[in-house]
Short mmCIF file of C-alpha atoms and ligand atoms in Angstrom, two decimals:
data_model
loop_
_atom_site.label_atom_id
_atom_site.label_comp_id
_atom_site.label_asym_id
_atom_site.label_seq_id
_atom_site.Cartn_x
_atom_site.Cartn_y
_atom_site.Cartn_z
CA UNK L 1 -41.40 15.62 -87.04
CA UNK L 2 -42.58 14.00 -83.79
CA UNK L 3 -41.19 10.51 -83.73
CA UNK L 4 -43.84 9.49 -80.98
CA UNK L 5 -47.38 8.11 -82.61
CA UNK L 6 -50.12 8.67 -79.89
CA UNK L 7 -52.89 6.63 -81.71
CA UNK L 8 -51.72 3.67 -79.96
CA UNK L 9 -52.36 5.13 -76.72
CA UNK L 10 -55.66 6.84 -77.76
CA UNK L 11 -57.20 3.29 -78.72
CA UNK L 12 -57.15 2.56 -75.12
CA UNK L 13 -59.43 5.90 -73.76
CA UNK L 14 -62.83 4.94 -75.06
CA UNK L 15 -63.62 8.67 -73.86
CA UNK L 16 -61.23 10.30 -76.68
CA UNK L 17 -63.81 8.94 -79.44
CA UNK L 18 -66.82 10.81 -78.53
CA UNK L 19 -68.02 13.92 -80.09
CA UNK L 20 -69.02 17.33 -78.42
CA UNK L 21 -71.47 19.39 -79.91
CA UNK L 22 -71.30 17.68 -83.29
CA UNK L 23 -67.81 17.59 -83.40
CA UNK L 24 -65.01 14.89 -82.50
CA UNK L 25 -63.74 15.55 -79.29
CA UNK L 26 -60.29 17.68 -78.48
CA UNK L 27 -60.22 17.01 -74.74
CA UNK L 28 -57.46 19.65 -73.68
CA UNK L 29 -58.39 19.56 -69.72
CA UNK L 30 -56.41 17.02 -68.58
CA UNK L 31 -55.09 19.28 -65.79
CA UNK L 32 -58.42 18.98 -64.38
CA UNK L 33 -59.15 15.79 -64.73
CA UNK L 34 -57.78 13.09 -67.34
CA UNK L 35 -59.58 10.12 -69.27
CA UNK L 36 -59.58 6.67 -67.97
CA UNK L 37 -57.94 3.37 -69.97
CA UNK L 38 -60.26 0.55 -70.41
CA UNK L 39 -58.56 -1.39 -67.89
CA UNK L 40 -59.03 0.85 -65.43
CA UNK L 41 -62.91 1.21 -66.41
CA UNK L 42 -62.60 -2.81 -66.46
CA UNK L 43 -60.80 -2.72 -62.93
CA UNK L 44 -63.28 -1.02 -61.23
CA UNK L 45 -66.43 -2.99 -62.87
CA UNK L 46 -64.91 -6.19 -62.49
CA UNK L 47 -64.15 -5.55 -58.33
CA UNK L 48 -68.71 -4.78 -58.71
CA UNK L 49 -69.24 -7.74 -61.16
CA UNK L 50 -67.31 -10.33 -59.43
CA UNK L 51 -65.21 -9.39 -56.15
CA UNK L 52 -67.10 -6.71 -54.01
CA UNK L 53 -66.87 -7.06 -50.62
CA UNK L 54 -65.81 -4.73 -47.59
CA UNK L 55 -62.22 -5.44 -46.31
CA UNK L 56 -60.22 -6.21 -42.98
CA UNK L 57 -62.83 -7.35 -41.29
CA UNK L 58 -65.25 -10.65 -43.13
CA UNK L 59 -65.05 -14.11 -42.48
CA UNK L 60 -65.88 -15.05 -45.79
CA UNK L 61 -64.00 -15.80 -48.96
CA UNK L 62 -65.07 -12.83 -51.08
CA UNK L 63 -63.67 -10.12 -48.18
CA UNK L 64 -60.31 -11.99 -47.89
CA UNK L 65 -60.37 -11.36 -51.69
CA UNK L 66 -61.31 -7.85 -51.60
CA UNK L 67 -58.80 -7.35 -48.86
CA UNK L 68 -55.75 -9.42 -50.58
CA UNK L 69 -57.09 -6.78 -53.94
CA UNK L 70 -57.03 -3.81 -51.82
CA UNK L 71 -54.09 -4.15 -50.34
CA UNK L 72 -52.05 -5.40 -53.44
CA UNK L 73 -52.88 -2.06 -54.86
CA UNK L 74 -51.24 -0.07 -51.84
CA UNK L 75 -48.51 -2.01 -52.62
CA UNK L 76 -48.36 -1.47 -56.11
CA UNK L 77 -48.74 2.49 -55.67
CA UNK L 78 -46.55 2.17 -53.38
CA UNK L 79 -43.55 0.42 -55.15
CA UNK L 80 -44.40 3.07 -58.33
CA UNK L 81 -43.53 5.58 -56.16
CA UNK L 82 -39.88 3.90 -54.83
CA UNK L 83 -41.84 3.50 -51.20
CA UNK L 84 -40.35 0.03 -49.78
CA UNK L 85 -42.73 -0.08 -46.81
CA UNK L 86 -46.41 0.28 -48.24
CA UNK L 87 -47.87 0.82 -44.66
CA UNK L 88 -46.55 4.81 -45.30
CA UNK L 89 -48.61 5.29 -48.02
CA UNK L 90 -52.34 6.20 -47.04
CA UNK L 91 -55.22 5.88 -48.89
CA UNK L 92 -57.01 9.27 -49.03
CA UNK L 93 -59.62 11.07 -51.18
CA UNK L 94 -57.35 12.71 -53.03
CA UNK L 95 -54.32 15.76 -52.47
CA UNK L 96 -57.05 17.84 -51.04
CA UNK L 97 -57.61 15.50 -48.15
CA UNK L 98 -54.04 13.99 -48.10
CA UNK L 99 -52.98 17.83 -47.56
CA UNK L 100 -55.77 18.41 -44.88
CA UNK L 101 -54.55 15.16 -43.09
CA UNK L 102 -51.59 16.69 -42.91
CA UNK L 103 -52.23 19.84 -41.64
CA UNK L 104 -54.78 18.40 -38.67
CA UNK L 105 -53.03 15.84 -37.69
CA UNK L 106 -49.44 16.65 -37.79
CA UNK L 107 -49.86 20.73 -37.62
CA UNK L 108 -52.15 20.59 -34.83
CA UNK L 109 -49.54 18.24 -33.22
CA UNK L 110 -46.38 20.62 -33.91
CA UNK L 111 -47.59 23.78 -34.76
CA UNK L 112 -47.38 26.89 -31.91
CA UNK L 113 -47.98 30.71 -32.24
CA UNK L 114 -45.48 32.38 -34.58
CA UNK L 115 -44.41 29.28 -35.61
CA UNK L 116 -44.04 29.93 -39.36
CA UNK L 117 -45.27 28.07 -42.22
CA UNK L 118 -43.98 28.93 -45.95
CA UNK L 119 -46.35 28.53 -49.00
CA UNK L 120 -45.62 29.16 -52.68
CA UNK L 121 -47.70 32.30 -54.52
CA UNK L 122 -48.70 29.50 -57.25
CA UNK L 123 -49.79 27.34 -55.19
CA UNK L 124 -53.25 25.29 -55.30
CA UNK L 125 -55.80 26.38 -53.14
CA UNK L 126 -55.63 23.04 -51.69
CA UNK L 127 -52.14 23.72 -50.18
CA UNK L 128 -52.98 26.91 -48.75
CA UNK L 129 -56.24 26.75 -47.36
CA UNK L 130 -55.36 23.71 -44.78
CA UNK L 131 -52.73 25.91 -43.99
CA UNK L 132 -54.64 29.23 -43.19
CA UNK L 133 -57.49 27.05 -41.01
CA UNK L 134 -53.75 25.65 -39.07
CA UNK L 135 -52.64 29.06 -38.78
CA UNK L 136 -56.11 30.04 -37.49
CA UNK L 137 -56.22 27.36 -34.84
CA UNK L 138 -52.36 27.63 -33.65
CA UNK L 139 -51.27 31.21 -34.46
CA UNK L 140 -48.68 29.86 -36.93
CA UNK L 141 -48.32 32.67 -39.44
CA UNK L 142 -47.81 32.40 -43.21
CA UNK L 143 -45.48 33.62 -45.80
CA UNK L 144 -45.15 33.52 -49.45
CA UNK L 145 -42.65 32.35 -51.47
CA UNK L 146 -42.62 34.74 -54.42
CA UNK L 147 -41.87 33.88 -58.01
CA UNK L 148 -39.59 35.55 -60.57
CA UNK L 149 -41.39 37.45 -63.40
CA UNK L 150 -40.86 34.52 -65.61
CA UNK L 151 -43.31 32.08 -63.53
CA UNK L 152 -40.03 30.12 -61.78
CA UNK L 153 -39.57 30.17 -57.67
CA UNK L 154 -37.57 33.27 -56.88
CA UNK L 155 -34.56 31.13 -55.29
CA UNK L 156 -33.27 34.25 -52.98
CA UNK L 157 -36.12 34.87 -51.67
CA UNK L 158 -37.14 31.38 -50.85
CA UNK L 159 -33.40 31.21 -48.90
CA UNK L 160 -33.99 34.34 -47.10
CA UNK L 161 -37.55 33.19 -45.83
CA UNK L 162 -35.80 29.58 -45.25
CA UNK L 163 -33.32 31.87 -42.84
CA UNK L 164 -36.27 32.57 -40.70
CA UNK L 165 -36.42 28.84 -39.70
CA UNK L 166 -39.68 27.80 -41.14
CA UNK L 167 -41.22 24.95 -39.19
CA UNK L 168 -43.16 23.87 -42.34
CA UNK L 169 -42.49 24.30 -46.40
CA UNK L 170 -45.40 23.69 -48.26
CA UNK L 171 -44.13 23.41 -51.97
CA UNK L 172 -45.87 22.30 -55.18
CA UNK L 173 -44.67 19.70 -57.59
CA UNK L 174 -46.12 21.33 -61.05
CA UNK L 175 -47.93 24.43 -60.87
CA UNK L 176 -51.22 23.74 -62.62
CA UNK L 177 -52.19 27.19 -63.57
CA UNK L 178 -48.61 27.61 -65.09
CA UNK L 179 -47.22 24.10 -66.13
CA UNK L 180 -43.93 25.19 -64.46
CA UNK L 181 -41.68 22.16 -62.96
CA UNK L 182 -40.21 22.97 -59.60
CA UNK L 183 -36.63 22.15 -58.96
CA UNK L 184 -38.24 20.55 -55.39
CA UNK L 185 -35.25 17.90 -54.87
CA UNK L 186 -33.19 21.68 -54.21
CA UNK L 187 -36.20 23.08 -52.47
CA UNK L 188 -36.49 20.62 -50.20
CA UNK L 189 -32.76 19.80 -49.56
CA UNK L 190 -32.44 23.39 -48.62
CA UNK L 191 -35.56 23.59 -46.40
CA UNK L 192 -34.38 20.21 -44.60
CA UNK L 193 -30.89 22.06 -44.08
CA UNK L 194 -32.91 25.09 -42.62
CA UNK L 195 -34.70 22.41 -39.84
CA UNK L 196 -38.81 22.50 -41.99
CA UNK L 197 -40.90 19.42 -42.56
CA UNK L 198 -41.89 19.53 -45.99
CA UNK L 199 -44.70 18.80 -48.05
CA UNK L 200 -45.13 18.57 -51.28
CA UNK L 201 -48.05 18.69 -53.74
CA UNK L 202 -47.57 15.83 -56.40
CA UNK L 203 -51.37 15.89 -57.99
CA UNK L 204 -49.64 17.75 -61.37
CA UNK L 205 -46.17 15.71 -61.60
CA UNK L 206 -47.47 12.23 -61.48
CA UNK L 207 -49.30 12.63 -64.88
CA UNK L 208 -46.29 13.67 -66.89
CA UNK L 209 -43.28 11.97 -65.08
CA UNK L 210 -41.89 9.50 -62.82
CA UNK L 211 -41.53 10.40 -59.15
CA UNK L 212 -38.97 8.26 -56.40
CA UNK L 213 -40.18 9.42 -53.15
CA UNK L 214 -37.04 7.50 -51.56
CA UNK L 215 -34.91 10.05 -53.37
CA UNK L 216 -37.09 13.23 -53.92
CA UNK L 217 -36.13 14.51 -50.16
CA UNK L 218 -39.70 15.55 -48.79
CA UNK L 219 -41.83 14.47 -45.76
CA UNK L 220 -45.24 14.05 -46.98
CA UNK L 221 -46.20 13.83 -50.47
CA UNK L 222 -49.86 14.14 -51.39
CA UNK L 223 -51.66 13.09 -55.16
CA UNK L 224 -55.07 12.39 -57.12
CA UNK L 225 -55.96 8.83 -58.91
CA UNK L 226 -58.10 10.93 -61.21
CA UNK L 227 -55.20 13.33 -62.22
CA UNK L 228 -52.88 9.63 -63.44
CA UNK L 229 -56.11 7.95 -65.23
CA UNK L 230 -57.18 6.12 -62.27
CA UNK L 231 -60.88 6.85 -60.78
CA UNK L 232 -62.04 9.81 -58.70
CA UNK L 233 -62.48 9.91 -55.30
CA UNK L 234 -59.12 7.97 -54.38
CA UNK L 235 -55.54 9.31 -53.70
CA UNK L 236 -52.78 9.30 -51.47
CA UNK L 237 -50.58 10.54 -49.09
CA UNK L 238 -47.18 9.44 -48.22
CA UNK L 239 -45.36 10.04 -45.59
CA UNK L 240 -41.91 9.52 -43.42
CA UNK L 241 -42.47 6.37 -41.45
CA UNK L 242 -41.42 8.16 -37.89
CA UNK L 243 -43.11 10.92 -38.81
CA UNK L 244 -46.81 8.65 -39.38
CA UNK L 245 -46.27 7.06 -35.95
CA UNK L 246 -46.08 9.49 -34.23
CA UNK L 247 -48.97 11.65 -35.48
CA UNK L 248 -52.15 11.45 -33.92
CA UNK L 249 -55.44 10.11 -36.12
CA UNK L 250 -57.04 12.83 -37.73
CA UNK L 251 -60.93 11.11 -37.70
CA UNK L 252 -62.19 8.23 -35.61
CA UNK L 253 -64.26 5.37 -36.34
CA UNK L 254 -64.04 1.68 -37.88
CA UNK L 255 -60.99 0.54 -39.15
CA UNK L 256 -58.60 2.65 -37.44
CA UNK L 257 -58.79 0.87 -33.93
CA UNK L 258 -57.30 -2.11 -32.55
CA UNK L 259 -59.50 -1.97 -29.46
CA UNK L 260 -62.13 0.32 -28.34
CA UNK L 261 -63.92 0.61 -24.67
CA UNK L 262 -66.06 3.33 -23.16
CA UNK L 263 -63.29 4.07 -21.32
CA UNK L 264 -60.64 4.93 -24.35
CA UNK L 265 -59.64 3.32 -27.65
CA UNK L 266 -55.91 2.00 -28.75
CA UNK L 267 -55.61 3.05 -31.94
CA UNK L 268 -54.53 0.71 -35.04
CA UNK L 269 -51.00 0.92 -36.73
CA UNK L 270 -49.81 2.23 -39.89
CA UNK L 271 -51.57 2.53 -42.18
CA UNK L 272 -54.90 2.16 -40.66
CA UNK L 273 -55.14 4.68 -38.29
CA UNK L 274 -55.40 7.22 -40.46
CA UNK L 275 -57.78 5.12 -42.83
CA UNK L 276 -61.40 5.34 -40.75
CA UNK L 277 -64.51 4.39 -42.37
CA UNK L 278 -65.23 1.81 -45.32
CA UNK L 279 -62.27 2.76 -48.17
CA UNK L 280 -62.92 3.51 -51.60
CA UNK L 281 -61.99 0.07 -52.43
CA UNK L 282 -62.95 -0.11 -56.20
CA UNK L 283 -60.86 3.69 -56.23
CA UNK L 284 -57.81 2.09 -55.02
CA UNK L 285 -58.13 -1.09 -57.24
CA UNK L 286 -58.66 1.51 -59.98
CA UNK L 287 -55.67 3.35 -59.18
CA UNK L 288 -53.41 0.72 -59.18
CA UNK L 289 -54.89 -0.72 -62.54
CA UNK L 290 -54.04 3.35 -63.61
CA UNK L 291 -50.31 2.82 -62.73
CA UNK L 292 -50.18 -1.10 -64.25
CA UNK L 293 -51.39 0.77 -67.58
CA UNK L 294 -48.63 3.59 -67.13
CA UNK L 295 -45.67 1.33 -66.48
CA UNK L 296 -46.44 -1.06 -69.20
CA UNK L 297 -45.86 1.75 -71.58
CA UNK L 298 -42.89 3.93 -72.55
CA UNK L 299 -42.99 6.82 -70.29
CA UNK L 300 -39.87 8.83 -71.50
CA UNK L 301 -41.46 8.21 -75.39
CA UNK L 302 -44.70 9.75 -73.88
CA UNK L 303 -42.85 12.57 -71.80
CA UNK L 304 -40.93 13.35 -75.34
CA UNK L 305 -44.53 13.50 -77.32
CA UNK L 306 -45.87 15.67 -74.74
CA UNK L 307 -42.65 18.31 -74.92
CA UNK L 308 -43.17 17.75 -78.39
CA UNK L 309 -47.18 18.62 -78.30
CA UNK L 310 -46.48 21.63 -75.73
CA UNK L 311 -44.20 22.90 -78.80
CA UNK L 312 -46.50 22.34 -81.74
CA UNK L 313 -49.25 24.08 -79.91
CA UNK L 314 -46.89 27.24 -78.79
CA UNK L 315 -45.99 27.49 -82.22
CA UNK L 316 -49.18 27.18 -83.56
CA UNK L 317 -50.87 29.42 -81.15
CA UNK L 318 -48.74 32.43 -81.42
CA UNK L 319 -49.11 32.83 -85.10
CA UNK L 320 -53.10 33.83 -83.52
CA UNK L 321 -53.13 37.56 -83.24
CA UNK L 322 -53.77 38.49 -79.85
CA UNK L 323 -52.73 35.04 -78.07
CA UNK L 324 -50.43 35.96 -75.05
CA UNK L 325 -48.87 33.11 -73.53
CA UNK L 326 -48.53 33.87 -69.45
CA UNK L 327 -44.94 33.08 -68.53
CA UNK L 328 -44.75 29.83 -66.98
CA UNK L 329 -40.28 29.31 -66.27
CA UNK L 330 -37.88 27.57 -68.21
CA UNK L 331 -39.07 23.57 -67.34
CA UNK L 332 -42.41 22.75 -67.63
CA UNK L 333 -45.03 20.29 -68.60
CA UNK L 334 -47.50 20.37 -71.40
CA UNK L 335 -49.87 22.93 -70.65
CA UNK L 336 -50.43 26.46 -71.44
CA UNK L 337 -51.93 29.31 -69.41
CA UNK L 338 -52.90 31.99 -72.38
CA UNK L 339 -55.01 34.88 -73.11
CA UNK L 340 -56.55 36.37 -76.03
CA UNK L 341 -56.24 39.92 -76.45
CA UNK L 342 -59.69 41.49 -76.22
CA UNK L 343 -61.22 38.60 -75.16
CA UNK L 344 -62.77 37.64 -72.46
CA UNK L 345 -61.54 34.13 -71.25
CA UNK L 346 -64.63 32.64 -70.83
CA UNK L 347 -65.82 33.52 -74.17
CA UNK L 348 -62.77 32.04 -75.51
CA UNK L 349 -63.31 28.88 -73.64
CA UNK L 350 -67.09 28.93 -74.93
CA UNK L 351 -66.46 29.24 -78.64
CA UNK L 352 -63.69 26.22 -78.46
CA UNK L 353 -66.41 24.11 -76.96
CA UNK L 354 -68.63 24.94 -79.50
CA UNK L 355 -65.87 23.47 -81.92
CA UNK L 356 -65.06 20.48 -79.47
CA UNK L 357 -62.06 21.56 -78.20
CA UNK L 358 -62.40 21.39 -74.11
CA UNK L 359 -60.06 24.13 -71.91
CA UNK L 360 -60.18 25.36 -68.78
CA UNK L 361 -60.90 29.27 -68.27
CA UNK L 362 -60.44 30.64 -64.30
CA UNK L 363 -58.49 31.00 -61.79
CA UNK L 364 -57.73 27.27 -61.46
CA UNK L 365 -58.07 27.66 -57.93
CA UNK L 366 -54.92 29.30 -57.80
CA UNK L 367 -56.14 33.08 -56.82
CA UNK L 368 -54.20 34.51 -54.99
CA UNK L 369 -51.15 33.62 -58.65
CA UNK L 370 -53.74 35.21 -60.41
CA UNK L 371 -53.81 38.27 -58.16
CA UNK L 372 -49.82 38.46 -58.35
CA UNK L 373 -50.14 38.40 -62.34
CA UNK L 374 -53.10 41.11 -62.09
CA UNK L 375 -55.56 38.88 -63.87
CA UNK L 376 -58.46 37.38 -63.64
CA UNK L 377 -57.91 34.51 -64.76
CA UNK L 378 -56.71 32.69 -67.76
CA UNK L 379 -57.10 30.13 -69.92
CA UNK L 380 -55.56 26.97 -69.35
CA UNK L 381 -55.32 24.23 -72.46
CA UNK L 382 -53.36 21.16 -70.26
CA UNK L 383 -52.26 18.14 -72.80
CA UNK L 384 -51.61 14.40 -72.04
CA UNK L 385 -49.55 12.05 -74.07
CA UNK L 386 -52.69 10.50 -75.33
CA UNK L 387 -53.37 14.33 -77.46
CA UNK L 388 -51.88 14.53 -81.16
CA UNK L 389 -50.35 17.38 -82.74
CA UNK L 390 -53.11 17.39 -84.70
CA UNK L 391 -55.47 18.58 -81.60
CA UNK L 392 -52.85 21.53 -81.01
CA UNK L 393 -53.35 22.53 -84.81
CA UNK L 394 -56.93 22.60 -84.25
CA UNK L 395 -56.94 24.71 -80.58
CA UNK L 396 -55.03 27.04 -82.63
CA UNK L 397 -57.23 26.98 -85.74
CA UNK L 398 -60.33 27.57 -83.49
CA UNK L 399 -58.49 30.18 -81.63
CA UNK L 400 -57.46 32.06 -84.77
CA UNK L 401 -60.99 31.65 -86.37
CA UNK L 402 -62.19 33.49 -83.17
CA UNK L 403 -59.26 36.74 -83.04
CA UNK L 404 -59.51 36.73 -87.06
CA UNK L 405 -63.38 36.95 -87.41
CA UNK L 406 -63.85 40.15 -85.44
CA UNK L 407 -61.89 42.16 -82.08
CA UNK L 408 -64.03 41.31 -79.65
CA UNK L 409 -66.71 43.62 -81.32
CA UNK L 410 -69.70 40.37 -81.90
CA UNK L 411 -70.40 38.54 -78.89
CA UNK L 412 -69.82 34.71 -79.09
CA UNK L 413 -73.74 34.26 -79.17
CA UNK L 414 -73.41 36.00 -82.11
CA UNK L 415 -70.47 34.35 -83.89
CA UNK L 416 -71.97 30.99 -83.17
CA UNK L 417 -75.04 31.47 -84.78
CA UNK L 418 -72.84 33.05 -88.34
CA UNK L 419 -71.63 30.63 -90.72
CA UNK L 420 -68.15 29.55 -90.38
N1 PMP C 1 -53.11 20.58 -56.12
C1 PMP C 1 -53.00 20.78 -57.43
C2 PMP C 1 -51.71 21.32 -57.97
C3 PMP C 1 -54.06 20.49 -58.27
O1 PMP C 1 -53.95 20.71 -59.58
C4 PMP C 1 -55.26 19.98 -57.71
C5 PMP C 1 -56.45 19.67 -58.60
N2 PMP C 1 -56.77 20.70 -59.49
C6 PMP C 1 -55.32 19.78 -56.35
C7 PMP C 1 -54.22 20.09 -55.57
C8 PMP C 1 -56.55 19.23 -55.68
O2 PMP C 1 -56.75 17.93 -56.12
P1 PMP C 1 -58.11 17.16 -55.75
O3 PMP C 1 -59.23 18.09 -56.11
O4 PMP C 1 -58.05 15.94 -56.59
O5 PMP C 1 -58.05 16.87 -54.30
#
């Protein structure tokens, strides 16, 4: 018996009451992307109804507003996180641009050829492709920190690669084709005792748990808003303050200069010189209105439902003939990477969207995981505390409806248009 009640959160994601092809909605991509409170929605309408301006730079009463908004939520993010100094926390698109920040700005500044840089086999494509265009420009070479057959880093191996003196360790938080939790704090104690700078990818942590970047042990840390129900198209990066200063800008413009000339431009401090261009001011306002919503409620009541959902549905599912769950270590969050014997994924994916129930089916822009598992691809159903056990019955209702009717002989076309 689950002692956690999501309804009460589910009142608050007007999203969760609309219906998909007919049928209510069982939003089980979260992974992707999750749903948005109403204050956030409210947030980011009120800063258009009532307080838009651009900031740092009007004489009027509505920028000093916008800017005094703006800059609260930095500092909100910021304090979420257990950063005391909010000028080390950047604004960015998201983890894809906080990583490519990264890798331009401090890589291009550090980096030399056969200087090595170690990146996990599950990781995002996001923390390997900044990495390969570094390695391109520098002549930095990569390795791969393999995993264990059960979806966990393989810790020998990672020590034996750390023995080579890495300059950089790229890790992941939460692998979000697997669900697995990293023991980072270790990975990057060890890889600070072995003389790396280490980042680490947050974007699948933040959802499902508390992170204190003061104790945590990394360098840079890089998220998504719209992964913790804030807005798209605003994130962060965080970084060691010594580490910020001395890094060059990555791109030049407005905002990130304290005075320009034809002859050169002095550059602006932290955090604006890495912030050029207008921000996504509503995005950030957003975000922070995200992270009011999450500390207001009980996280470790919503981290329990979740462990609790991730159960229900693994139960569930594997009384479904065929359903293989892909091995995903021994902590993880609430998501499962599965196949259906004799099924292609995407099928699978197609007839539980006919019945409402939205998954992911791919690679997950993890490819080169998939290639070390020999598969295509999977599917991915990813849960947030706002799901009910209910929704896990009814993934593995729809899945069993599919593996019971017929093996794979009647396309989906077909199925759909039969009567159950
Ligand atoms: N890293 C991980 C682990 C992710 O799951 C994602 C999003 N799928 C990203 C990086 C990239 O995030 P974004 O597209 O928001 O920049």
């Amino acid at each position: 018996m689950n002692p956690v009640d999501p309804k009460r959160w589910r009142r608050d994601f007007p999203l969760l009451s609309v219906r998909v092809h007919g049928q209510p909605l069982v939003y089980l991509d979260n992974a992707a992307t999750t749903q948005k409170p109403r204050s956030v929605i409210d947030a980011v309408n009120r800063f258009y109804k009532t307080g838009n301006a651009n900031v740092h730079r009007g004489s009027h009463a509505l920028s000093a507003q916008a800017t005094t908004a703006f800059e609260q939520a930095r500092d909100r993010v910021a304090h979420w996180l257990g950063v005391d100094n909010s000028a080390t926390l950047l604004w960015t698109r998201g983890t894809t641009e906080s990583i490519n920040l990264v890798a331009q700005s401090w890589g291009r500044q550090h980096l030399r050829q056969d200087d090595l840089i170690l990146l996990m086999q599950s990781a995002h494509h996001a923390n390997i492709v900044p990495w390969q265009m570094l390695a391109t420009a520098t002549g930095a070479r990569i390795e791969v920190i393999p995993l264990q057959a059960d979806g966990d880093i393989d810790l020998a191996a990672y020590h034996r690669l750390l023995g080579r003196k890495p300059a950089l360790v790229a890790l992941g938080h939460v692998s979000n084709a697997l669900g697995t939790i990293y023991p980072v704090e270790t990975l990057c104690r060890d890889a600070k005792a072995a003389g790396a700078t280490v980042l680490v990818d947050g974007a699948q942590a933040l959802p499902h748990f508390d992170v204190r970047l003061d104790t945590l042990g990394c360098d840079f840390y890089a998220f998504s808003g719209h992964k913790v129900f804030g807005p798209t198209g605003i994130g962060a990066l965080w970084g060691r303050r010594e580490l910020l200063e001395a890094m060059p800008p990555w791109q030049g413009g407005g905002e990130m200069i304290e005075q320009v000339s034809f002859d050169g431009t002095r550059y602006a401090g932290l955090p604006f010189k890495f912030e050029a261009g207008t921000p996504n001011i509503a995005g950030a306002i957003g975000l922070a209105a995200a992270i009011d919503y999450l500390d207001a409620q009980d996280r470790l009541a919503m981290e329990t439902h979740e462990q609790a959902l991730l159960q229900h549905a693994l139960d569930a599912c594997s009384q479904v003939p065929g359903f293989r769950p892909i091995a995903s270590g021994s902590r993880r969050v609430s998501l499962i990477s599965f196949e259906l014997d004799g099924h292609h994924q995407q099928d699978v994916a197609h007839w539980l969207d006919r019945q409402g129930v939205a998954v992911r089916a791919g690679h997950h822009c993890a490819m080169p995981l998939m290639q070390s598992l020999g598969l295509p691809g999977t599917l991915r159903a990813s849960f947030a505390f706002y799901n009910t056990l209910q929704e896990a019955e009814q993934l593995a209702q729809a899945l069993d409806q599919l593996a019971q009717s017929q093996k794979s002989t009647v396309p989906v076309a077909d199925l759909e248009q039969s009567d159950y």
